[in-house]
CSV table of C-alpha atoms in Angstrom, one decimal:
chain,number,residue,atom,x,y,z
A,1,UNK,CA,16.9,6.0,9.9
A,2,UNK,CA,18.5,8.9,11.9
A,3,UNK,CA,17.5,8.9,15.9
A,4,UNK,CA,15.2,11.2,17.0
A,5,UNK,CA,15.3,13.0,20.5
A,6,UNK,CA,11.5,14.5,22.2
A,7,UNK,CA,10.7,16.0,25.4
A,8,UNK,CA,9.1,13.2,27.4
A,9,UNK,CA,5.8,15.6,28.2
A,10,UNK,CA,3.8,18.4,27.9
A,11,UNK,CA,0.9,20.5,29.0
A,12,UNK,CA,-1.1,22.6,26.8
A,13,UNK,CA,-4.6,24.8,27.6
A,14,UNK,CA,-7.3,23.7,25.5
A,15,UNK,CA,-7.8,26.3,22.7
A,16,UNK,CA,-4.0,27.2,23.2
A,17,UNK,CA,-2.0,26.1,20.0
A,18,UNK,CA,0.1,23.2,20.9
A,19,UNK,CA,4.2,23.0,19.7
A,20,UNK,CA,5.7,19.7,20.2
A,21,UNK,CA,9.3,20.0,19.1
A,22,UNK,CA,11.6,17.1,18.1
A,23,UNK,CA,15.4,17.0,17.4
A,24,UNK,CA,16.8,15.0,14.8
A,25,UNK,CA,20.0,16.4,14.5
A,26,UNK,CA,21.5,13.6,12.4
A,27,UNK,CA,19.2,13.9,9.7
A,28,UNK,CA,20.4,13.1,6.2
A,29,UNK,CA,19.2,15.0,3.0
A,30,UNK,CA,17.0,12.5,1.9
A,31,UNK,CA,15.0,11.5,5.3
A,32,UNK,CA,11.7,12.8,5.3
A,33,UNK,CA,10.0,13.6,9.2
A,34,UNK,CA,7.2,12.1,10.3
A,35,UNK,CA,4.7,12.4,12.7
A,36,UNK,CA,2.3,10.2,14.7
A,37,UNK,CA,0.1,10.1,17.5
A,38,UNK,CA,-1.2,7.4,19.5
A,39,UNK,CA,-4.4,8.0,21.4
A,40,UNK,CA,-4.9,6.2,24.8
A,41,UNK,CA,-4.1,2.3,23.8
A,42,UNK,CA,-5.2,2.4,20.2
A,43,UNK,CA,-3.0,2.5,17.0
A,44,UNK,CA,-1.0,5.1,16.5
A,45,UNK,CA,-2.5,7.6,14.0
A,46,UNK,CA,-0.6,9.1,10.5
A,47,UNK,CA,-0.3,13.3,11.1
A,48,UNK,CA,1.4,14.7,8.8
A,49,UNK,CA,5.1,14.3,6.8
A,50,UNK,CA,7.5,16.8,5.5
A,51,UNK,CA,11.4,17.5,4.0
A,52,UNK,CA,12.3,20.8,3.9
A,53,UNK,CA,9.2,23.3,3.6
A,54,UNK,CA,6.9,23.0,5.9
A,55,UNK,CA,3.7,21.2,5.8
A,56,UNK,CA,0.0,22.2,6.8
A,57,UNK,CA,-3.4,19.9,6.6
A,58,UNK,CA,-6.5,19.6,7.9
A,59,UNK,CA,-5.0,18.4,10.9
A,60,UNK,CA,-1.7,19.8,11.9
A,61,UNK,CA,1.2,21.9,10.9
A,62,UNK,CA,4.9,21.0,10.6
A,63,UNK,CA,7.8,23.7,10.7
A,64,UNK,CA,10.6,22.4,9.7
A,65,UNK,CA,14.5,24.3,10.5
A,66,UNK,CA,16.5,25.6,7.3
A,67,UNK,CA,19.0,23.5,8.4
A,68,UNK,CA,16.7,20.2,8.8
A,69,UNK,CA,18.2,18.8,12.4
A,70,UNK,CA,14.7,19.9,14.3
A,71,UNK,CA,11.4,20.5,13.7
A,72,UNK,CA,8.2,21.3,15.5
A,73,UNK,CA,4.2,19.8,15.2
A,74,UNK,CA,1.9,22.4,16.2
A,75,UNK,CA,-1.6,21.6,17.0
A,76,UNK,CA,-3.2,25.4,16.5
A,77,UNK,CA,-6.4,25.0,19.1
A,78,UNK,CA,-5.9,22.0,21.1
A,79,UNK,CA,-8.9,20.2,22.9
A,80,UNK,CA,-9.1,17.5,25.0
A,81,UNK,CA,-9.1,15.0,22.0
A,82,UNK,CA,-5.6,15.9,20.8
A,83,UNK,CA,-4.7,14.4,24.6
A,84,UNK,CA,-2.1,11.8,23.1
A,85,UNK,CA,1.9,10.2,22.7
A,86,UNK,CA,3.0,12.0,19.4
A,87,UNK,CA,6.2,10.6,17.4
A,88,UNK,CA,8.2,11.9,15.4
A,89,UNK,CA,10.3,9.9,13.2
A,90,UNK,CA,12.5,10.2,10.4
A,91,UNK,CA,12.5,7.8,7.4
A,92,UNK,CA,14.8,7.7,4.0
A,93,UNK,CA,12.9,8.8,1.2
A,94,UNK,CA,14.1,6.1,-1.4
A,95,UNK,CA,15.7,2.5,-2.2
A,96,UNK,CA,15.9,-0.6,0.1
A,97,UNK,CA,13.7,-2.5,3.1
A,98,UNK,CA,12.7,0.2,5.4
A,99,UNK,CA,13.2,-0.8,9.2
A,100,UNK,CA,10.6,2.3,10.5
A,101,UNK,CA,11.5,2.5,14.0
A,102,UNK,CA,9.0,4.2,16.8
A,103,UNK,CA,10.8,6.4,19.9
A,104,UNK,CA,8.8,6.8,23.1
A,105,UNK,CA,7.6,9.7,21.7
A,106,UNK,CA,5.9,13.3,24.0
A,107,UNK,CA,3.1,12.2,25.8
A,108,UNK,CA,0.9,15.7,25.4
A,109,UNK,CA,-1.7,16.6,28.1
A,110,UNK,CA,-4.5,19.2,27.0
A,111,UNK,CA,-6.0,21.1,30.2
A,112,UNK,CA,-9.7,22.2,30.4
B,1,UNK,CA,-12.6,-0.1,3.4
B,2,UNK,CA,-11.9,-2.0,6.8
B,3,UNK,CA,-8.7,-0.7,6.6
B,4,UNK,CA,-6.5,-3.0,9.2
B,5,UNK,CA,-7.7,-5.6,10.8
B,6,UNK,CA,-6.3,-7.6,13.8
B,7,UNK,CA,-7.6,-10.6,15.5
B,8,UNK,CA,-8.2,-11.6,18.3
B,9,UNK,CA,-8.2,-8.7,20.2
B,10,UNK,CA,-7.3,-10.1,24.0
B,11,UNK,CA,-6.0,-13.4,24.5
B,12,UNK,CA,-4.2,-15.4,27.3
B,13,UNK,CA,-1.5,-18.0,27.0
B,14,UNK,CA,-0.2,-20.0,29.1
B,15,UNK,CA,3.8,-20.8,28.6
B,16,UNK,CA,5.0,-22.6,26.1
B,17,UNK,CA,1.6,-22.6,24.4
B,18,UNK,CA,2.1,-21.7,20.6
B,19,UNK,CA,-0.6,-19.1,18.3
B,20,UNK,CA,-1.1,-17.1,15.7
B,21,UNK,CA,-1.9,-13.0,15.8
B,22,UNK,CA,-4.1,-12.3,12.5
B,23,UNK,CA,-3.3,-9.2,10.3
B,24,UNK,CA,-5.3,-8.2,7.2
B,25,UNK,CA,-5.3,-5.4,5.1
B,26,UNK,CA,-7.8,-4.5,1.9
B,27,UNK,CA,-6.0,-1.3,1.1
B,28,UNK,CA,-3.1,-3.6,-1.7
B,29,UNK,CA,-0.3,-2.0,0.4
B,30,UNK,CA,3.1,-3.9,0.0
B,31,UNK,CA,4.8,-2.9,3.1
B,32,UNK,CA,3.3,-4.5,6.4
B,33,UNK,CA,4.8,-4.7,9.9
B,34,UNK,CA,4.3,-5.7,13.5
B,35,UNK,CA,5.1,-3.6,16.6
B,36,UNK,CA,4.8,-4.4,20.2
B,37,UNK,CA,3.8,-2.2,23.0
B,38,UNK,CA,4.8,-2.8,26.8
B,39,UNK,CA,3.5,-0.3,29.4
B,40,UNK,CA,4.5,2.9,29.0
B,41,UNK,CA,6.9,2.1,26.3
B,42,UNK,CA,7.1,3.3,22.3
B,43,UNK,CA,6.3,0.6,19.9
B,44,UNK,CA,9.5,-2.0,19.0
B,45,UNK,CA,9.7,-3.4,15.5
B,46,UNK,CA,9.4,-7.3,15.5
B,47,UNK,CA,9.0,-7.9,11.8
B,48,UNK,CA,8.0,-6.6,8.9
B,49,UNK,CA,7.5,-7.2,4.9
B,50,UNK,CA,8.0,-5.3,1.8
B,51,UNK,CA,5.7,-7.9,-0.3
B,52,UNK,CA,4.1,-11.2,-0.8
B,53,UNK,CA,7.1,-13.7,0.0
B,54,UNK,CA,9.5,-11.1,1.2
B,55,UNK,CA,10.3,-10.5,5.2
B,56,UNK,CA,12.8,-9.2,7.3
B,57,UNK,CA,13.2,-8.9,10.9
B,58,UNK,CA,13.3,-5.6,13.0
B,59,UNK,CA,14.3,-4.7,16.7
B,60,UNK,CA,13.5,-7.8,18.5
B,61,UNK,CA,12.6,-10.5,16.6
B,62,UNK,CA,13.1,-13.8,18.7
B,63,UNK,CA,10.7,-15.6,19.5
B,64,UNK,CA,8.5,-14.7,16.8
B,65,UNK,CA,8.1,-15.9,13.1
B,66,UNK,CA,6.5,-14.2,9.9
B,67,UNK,CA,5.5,-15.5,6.6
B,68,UNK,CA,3.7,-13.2,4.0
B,69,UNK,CA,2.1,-15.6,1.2
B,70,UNK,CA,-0.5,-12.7,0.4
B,71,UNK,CA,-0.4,-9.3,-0.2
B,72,UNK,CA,-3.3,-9.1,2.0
B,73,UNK,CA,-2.4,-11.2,5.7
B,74,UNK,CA,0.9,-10.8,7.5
B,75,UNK,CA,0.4,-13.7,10.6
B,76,UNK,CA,2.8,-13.0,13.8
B,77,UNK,CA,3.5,-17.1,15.3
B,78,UNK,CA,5.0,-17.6,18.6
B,79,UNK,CA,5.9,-20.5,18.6
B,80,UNK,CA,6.5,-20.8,22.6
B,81,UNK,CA,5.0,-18.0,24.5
B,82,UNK,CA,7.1,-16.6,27.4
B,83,UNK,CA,5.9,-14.3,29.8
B,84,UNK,CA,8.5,-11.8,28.4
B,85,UNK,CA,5.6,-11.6,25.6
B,86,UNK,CA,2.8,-10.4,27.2
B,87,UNK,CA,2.6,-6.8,25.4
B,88,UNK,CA,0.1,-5.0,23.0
B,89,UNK,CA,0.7,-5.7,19.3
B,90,UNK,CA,0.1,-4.1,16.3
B,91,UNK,CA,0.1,-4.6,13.0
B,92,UNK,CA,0.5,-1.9,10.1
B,93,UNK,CA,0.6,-1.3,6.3
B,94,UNK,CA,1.7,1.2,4.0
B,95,UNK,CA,2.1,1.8,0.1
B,96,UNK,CA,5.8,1.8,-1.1
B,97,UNK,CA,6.6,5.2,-3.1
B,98,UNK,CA,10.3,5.0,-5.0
B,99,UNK,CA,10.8,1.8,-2.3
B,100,UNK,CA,10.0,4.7,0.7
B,101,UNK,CA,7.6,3.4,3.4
B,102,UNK,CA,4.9,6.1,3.5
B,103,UNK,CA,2.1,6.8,6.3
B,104,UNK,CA,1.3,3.8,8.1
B,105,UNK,CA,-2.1,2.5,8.7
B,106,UNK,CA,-2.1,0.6,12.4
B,107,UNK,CA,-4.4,-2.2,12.9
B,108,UNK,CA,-6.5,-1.5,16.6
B,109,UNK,CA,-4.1,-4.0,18.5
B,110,UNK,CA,-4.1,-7.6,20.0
B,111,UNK,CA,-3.5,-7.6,24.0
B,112,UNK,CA,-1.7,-10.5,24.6
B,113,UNK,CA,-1.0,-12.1,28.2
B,114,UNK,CA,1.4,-15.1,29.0
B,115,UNK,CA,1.1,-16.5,32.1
């Protein structure tokens, strides 16, 4: 899987959209992104996943570049829930054992 | 569906004490896997399986063992706890699309302490 680079942290207002970008300028044609979040100490949470068009559901949107080596999660009215780490990953989409590696992720503060 | 389950959820070893971390899942995914967690760090791959009978290791695997004779339970052993151990684990399944891991469910976590 290719390596993934994120900002460390960020701020956000509450009610203020959210963009949490990630590089992953190594990226090869067939690695899909991922994104997670991990809430205080729980298990990290599935977001969303895309390839090359970007992705929208009832929780998130992904924009994704035209030339694949970054993409950004944005979170379109945070609140004080979305408070969280958030990784982004990339994964192969096809054949063999899948090692799914975790970075340390953009720990993401929303601000009353 | 419970979805993931881990058990226990705190415990404290002494070292060289030996257990077992309980994963289940009810969801008939093929793909499991365990992660730890140390403070303020991203999650490191210790194992993980692509199907009853079938494991591999990940980042850091020593110390630990797996063994997958379900679909359903993937058990993490130590088989001599070190303080080096003490972490947050998690366990985690997903379906296999075209052999591709998809989303991951994560199991709430064990919080393990070696003293």
């Amino acid at each position: 899987d290719a390596k993934t680079t994120q900002p460390p942290s960020m701020d956000c207002a509450e009610g203020r959209a959210a963009n949490l970008p990630c590089n992953h300028s190594t990226i090869s044609g067939n690695e899909y992104v991922y994104w997670y979040r991990q809430i205080h100490s729980q298990g990290p949470q599935y977001i969303i996943h895309g390839l090359k068009n970007n992705e929208t559901n009832e929780m998130a949107s992904l924009i994704i570049t035209e030339d694949r080596k970054s993409s950004t999660l944005i979170l379109p009215h945070a609140t004080l829930r979305d408070t969280a780490v958030y990784y982004c990953i990339v994964r192969a989409a096809s054949g063999g054992y899948q090692k799914v590696t975790f970075g340390t992720g953009t720990k993401l503060q929303v601000i009353p | 569906n419970a979805g993931v389950t881990q058990t226990p959820k705190f415990q404290v070893l002494k070292t060289g004490q030996s257990m077992t971390l309980q994963c289940a899942q009810d969801m008939n995914h093929e793909y499991m896997s365990w992660y730890r967690q140390d403070p303020g760090m991203g999650l490191r791959l210790i194992h993980y399986s692509v199907g009853a009978g079938i494991t591999d290791q990940g980042e850091v695997p020593n110390g630990y063992n797996v063994s997958r004779s379900t679909t359903e339970d993937f058990p993490l052993r130590l088989l001599s706890a070190a303080p080096s151990q003490t972490s947050v684990y998690f366990c985690a399944s997903s379906y296999l699309y075209l052999g591709r891991v998809h989303e991951q469910y994560f199991g709430p976590g064990t919080r393990l302490t070696v003293t």
